[in-house]
CSV table of C-alpha atoms in Angstrom, one decimal:
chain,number,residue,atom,x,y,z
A,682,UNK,CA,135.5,47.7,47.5
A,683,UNK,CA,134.9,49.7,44.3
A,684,UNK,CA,136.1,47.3,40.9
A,685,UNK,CA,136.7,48.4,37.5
A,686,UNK,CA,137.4,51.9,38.6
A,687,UNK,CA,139.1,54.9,36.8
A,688,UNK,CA,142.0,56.4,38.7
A,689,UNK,CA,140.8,60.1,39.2
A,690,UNK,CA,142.5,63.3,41.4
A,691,UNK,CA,140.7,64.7,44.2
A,692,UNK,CA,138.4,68.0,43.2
A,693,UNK,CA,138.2,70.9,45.5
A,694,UNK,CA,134.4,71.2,47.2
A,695,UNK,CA,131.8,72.4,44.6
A,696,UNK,CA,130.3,76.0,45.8
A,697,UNK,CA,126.7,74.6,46.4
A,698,UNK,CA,127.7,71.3,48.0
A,699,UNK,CA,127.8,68.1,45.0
A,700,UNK,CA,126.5,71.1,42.7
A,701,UNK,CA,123.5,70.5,40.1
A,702,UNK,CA,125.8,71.0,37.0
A,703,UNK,CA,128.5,67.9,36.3
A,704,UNK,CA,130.0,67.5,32.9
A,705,UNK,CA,129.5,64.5,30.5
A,706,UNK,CA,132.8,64.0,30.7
A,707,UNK,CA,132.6,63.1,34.9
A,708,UNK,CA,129.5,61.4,34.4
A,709,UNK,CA,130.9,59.4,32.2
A,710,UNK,CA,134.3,58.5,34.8
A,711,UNK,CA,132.1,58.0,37.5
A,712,UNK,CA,129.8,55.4,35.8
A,713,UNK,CA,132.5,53.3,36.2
A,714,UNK,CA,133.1,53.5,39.9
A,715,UNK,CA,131.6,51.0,42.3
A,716,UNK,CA,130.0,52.0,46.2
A,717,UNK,CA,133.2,52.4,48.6
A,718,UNK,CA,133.1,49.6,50.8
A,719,UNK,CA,136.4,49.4,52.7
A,720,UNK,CA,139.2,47.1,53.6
A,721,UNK,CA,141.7,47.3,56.8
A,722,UNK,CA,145.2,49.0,57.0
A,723,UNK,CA,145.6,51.8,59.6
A,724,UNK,CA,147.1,55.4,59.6
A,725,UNK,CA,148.7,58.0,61.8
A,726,UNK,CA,148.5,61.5,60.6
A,727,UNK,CA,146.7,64.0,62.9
A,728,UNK,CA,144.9,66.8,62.0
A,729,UNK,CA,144.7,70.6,63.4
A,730,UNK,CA,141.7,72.8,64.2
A,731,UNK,CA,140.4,69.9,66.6
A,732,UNK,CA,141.0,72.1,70.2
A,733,UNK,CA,137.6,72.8,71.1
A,734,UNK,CA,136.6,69.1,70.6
A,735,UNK,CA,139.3,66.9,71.7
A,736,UNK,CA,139.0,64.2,73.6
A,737,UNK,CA,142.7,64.2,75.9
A,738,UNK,CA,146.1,62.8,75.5
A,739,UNK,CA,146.2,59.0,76.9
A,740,UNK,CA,147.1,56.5,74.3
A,741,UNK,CA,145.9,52.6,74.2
A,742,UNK,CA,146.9,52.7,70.1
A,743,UNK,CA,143.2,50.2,69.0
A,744,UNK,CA,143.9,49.8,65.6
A,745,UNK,CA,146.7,52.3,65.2
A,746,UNK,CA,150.0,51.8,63.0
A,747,UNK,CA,152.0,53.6,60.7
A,748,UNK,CA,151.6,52.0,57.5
A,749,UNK,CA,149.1,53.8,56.0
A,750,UNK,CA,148.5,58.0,56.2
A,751,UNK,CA,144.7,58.9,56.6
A,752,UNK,CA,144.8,62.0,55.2
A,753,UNK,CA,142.6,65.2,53.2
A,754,UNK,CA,142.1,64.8,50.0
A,755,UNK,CA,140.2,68.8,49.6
A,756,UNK,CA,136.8,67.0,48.7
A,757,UNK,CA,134.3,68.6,50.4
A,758,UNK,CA,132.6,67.3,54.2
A,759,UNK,CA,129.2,67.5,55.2
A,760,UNK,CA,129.4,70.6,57.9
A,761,UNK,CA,125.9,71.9,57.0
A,762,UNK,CA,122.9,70.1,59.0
A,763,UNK,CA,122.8,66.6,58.2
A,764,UNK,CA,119.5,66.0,57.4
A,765,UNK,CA,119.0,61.3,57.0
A,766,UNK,CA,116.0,60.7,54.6
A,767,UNK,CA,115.0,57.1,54.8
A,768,UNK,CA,114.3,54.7,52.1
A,769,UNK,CA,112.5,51.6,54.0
A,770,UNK,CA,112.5,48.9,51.1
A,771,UNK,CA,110.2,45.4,51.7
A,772,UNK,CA,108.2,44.6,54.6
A,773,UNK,CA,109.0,46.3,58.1
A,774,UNK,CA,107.8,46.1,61.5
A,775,UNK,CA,107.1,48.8,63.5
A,776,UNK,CA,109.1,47.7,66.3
A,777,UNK,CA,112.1,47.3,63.9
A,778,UNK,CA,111.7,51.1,62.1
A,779,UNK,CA,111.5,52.3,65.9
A,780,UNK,CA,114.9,51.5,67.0
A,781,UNK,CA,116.5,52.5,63.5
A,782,UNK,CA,115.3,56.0,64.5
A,783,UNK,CA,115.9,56.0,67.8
A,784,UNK,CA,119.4,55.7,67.0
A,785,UNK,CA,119.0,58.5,64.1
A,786,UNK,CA,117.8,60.5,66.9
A,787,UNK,CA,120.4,59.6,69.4
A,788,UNK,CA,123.1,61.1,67.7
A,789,UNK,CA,122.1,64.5,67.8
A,790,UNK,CA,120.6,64.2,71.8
A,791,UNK,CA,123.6,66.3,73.8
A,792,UNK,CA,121.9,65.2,76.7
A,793,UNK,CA,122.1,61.6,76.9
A,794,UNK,CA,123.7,59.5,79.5
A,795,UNK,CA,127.2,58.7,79.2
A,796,UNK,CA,128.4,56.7,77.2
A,797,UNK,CA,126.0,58.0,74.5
A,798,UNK,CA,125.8,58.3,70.6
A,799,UNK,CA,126.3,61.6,70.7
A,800,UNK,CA,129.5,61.2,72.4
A,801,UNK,CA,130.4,59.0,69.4
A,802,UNK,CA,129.7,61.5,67.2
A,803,UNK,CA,131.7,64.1,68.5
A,804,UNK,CA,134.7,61.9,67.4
A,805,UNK,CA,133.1,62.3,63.5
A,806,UNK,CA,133.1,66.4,64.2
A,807,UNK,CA,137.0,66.4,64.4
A,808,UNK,CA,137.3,66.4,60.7
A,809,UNK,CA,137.0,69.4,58.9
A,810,UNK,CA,136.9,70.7,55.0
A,811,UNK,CA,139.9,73.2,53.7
A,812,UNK,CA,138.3,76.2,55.0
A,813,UNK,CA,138.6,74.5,58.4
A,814,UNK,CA,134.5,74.1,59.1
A,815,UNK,CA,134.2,70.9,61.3
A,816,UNK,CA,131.8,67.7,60.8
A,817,UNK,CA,127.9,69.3,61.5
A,818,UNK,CA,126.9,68.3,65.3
A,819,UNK,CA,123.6,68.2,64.2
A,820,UNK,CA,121.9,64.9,62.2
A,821,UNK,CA,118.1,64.8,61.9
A,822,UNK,CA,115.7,62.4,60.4
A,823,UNK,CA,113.7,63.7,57.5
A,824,UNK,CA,111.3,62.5,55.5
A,825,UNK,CA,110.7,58.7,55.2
A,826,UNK,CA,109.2,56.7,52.3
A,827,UNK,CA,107.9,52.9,51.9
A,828,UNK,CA,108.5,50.7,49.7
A,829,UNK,CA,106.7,47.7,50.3
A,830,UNK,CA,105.5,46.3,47.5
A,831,UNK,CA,109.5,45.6,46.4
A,832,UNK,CA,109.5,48.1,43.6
A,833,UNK,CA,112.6,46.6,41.5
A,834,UNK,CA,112.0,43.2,43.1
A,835,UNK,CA,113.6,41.5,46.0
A,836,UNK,CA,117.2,40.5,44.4
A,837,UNK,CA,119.1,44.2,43.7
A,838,UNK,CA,122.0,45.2,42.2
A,839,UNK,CA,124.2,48.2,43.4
A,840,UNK,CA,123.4,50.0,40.4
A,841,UNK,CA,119.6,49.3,40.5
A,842,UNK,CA,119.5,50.7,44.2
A,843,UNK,CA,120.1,54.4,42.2
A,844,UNK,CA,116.8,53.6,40.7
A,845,UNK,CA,115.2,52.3,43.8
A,846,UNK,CA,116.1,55.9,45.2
A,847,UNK,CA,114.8,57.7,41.7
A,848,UNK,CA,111.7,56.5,42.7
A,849,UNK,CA,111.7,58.1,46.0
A,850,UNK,CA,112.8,61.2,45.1
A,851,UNK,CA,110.5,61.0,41.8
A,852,UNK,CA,107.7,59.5,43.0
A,853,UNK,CA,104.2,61.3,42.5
A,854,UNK,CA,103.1,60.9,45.8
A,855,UNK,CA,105.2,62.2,48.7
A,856,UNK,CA,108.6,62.1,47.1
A,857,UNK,CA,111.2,62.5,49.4
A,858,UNK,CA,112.7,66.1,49.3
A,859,UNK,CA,115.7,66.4,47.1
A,860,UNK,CA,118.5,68.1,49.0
A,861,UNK,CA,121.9,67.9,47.4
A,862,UNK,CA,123.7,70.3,49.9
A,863,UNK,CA,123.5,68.3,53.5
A,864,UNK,CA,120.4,65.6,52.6
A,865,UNK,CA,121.5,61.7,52.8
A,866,UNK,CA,119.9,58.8,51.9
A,867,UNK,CA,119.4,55.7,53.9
A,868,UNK,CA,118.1,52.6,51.6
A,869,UNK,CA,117.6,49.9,54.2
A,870,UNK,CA,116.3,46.9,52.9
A,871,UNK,CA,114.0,44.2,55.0
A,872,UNK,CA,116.0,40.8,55.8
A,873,UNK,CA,114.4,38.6,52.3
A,874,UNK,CA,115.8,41.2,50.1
A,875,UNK,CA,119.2,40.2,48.7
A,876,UNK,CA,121.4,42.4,47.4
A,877,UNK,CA,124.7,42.0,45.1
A,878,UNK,CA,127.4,40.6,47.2
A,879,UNK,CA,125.5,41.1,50.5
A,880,UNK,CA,126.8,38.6,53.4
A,881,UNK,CA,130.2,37.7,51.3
A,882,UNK,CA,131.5,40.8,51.2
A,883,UNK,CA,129.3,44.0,52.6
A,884,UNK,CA,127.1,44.1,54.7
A,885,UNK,CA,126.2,47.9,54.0
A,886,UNK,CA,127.9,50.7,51.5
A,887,UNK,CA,128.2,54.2,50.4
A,888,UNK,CA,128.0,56.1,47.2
A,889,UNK,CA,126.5,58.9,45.4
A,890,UNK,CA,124.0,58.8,42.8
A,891,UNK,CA,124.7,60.0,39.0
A,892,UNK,CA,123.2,62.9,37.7
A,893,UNK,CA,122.6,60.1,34.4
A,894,UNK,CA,120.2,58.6,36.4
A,895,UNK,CA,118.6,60.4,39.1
A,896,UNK,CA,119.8,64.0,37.6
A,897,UNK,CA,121.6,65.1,40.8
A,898,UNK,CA,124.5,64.1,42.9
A,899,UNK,CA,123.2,62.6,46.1
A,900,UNK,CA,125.0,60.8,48.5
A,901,UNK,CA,123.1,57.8,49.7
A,902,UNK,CA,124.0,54.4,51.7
A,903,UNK,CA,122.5,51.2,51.7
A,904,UNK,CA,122.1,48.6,54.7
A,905,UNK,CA,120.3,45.4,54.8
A,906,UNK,CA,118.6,43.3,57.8
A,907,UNK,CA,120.8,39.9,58.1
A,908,UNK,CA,118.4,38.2,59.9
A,909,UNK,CA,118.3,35.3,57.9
A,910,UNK,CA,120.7,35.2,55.3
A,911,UNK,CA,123.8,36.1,57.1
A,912,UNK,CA,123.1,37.2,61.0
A,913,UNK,CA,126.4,35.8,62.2
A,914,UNK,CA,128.2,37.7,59.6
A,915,UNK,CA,126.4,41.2,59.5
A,916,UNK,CA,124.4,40.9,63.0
A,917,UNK,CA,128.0,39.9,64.9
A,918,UNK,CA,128.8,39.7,67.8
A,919,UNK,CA,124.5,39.0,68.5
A,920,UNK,CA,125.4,36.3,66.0
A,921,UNK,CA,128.4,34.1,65.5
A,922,UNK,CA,129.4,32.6,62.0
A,923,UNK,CA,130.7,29.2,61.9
A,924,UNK,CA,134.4,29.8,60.9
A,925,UNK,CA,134.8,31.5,64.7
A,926,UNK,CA,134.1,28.4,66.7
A,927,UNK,CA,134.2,28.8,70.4
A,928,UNK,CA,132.5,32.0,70.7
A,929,UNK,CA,129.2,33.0,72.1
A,930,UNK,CA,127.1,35.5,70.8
A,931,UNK,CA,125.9,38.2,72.8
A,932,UNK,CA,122.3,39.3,73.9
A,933,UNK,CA,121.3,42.1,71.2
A,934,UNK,CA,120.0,45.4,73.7
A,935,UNK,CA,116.8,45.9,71.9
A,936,UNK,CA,115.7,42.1,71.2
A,937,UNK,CA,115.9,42.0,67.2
A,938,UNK,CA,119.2,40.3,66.4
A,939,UNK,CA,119.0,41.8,62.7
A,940,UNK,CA,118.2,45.4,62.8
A,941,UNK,CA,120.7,45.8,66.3
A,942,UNK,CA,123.2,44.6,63.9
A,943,UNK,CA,122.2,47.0,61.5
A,944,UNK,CA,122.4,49.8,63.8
A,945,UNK,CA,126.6,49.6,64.0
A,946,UNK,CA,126.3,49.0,60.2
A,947,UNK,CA,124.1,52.5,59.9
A,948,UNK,CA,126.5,54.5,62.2
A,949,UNK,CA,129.7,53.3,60.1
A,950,UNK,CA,128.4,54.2,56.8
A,951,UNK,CA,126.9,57.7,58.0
A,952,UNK,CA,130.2,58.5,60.1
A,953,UNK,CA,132.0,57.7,56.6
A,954,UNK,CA,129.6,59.6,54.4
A,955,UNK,CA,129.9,62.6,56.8
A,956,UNK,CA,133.6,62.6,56.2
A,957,UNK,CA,134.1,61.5,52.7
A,958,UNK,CA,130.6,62.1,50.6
A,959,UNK,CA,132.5,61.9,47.2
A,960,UNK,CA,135.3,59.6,47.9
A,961,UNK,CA,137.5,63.0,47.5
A,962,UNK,CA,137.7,64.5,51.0
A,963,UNK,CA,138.7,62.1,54.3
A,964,UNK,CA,140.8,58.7,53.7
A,965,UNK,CA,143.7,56.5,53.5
A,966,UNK,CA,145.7,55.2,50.8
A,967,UNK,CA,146.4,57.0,47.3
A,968,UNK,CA,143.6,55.6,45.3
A,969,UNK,CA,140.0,56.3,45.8
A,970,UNK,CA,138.8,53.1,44.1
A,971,UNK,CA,140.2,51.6,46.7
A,972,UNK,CA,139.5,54.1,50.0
A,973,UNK,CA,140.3,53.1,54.0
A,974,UNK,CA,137.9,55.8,55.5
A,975,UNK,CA,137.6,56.4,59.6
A,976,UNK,CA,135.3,53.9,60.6
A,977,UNK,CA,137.0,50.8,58.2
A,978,UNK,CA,140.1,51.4,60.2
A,979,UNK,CA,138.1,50.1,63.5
A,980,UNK,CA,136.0,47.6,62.1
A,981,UNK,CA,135.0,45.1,64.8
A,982,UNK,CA,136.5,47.6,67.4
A,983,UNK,CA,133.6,48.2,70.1
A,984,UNK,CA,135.6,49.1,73.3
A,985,UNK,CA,138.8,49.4,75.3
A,986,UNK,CA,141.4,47.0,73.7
A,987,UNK,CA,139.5,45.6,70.6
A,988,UNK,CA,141.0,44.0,67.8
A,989,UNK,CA,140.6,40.5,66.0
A,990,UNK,CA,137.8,38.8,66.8
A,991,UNK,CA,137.7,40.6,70.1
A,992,UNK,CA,135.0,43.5,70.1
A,993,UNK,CA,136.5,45.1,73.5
A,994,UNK,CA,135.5,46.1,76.5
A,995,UNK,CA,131.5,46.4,76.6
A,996,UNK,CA,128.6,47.3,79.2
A,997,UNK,CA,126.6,44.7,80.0
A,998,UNK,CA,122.7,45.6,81.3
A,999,UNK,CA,120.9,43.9,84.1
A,1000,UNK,CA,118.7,42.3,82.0
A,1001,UNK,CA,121.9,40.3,80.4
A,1002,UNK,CA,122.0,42.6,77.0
A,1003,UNK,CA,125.5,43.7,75.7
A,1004,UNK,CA,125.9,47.5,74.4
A,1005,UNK,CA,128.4,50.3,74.3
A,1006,UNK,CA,126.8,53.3,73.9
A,1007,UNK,CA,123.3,55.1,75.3
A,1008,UNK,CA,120.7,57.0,73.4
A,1009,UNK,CA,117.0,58.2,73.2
A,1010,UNK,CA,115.2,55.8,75.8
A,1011,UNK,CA,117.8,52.7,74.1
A,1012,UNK,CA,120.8,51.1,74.1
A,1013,UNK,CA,123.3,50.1,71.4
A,1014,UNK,CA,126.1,48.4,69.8
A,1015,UNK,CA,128.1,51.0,67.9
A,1016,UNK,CA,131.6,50.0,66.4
A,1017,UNK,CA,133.9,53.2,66.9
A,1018,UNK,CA,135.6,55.6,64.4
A,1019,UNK,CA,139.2,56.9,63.5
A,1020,UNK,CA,140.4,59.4,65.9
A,1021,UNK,CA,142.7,61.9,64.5
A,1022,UNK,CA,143.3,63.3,67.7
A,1023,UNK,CA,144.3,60.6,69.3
A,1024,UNK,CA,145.5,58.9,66.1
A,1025,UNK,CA,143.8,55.2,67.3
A,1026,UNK,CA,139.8,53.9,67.3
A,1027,UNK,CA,138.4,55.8,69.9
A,1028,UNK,CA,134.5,55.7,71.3
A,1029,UNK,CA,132.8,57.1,74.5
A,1030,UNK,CA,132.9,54.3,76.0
A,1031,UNK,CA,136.8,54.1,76.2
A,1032,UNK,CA,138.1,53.0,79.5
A,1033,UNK,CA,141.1,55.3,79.3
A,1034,UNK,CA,139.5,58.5,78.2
């Protein structure tokens, strides 16, 4: 949750999205403003311009109350082709970079068996921007750069992850291609990097990068591999803390306990920088220091009557692994998102739906 942060109003969308020219003034603002990690009240508003992708009228209310108003704040969405450049910081395994982009894949693939990730996604394309443009159906990976030799070490900051994606964007051999009007970045870090307050209080974030230091506004998100410093926290429920005694952790569909529990970790942060890329456009609560954005409002809400410590009603696979969702040749874990439709947590995998 952003500390130390300037109250600011919501600005209408720039022309060319994020835009290449930001005063010192706003520079200046925002260099006070930490990544948006969220906390847990819900809302109730509904939105219009949602008839061509709505999902129906049944009502189990996951997560849904009327004590906080998710609502538009005029920032501008991401409705152009979301193109995911990916930042793979330490040492990877193949096996491990595989399923990351099979799910990256998954979410544009119409085609997939139900319940898919694309079938999540279409819950992300209800929102709109003022002009009434919905969320982009289509998310591609782009480019991809290594970083194996730790480049700013192996214990990061959240400011020093800017510079970690500088140098991918800067670097003087294949930088990845700078794209301020639909390009994220995903900075995933391999599972003996630390980051600051990774495991006690994120496990993944969003932001956007000052113009100060990388000289344009890109929105980026960082995620890092659990494995072992904090599985049972950020790899949950295909690993248990010890504060929830008496549960069992699940079998992980893809047989690497860390990077499936990135893979909900991933989705959250992309379905939140899709709708909310400047902490101006899609969230709850009157502050954006301190933003409730649509997939915070379902966090640890996997299926049909999650809530608590219960995930909800999931799919289990003959060979004994635990998913929710279906994509490219794979199977995952995928927490769901606000629904302003249906104005409660809502996934393809829903029971009543």
């Amino acid at each position: 949750m952003p500390r130390n942060c300037i109250r600011r109003s919501p600005a209408p969308p720039v022309p060319v999205f994020l835009g290449l020219i930001i005063s010192t003034t706003i520079v200046y603002l925002f260099s006070f403003i930490s990544p948006v990690v969220g906390w847990r009240p819900w809302p109730h508003e509904q939105i219009s311009n949602t008839t061509a992708l709505e999902f129906g009228s049944s009502k189990k209310y996951e997560g849904s109350s009327a004590f906080v108003h998710l609502r538009y704040h005029m920032g501008p969405v991401l409705t152009a082709n979301i193109t995911v450049h990916t930042v793979w910081y330490g040492t990877w395994q193949k096996s491990q970079k595989q399923i990351i982009r099979g799910f990256l894949k998954s979410i544009s693939a119409v085609d997939g068996k139900h319940p898919s990730v694309a079938g999540w996604w279409k819950t992300v394309q209800l929102y709109t921007d003022q002009t009434g443009a919905n969320i982009s159906r289509n998310v591609v990976l782009g480019e991809e750069k290594n970083d194996r030799f730790y480049s700013h070490g192996k214990s990061l900051t959240r400011l020093s992850i800017q510079s970690v994606i500088k140098s991918a964007v800067t670097s003087r051999t294949r930088p990845l291609p700078i794209n301020p009007k639909s390009g994220l970045y995903l900075l995933l870090t391999s599972d003996d990097v630390y980051v600051q307050d990774f495991c006690r209080q994120v496990c993944g974030f969003h932001y956007f990068t000052f113009p100060s230091i990388v000289g344009y506004t890109l929105p980026y998100a960082w995620v890092g591999n659990s494995a072992t410093q904090c599985p049972g926290i950020c790899a949950y429920p295909f690993a248990v803390p010890v504060y929830m005694p008496g549960l069992k952790p699940v079998m992980s569909p893809n047989g690497d306990v860390g990077v499936d529990g990135m893979i909900s970790v991933i989705a959250h942060e992309i379905a939140e920088l899709a709708t909310n890329p400047l902490v101006n456009a899609w969230y709850a609560g009157q502050d954006p220091c301190f933003p409730t954005e649509i997939a915070d409002l379902c966090e640890g809400i996997y299926g049909t009557g999650g809530g608590g410590s219960y995930t909800g009603q999931l799919l289990d696979g003959e060979d004994g692994a635990t998913y929710n969702m279906n994509g490219v040749g794979r199977r995952f874990l995928v927490q769901w998102v606000w629904n302003p439709v249906l104005n409660y947590c809502s996934g393809p995998n829903a029971l009543d739906q």
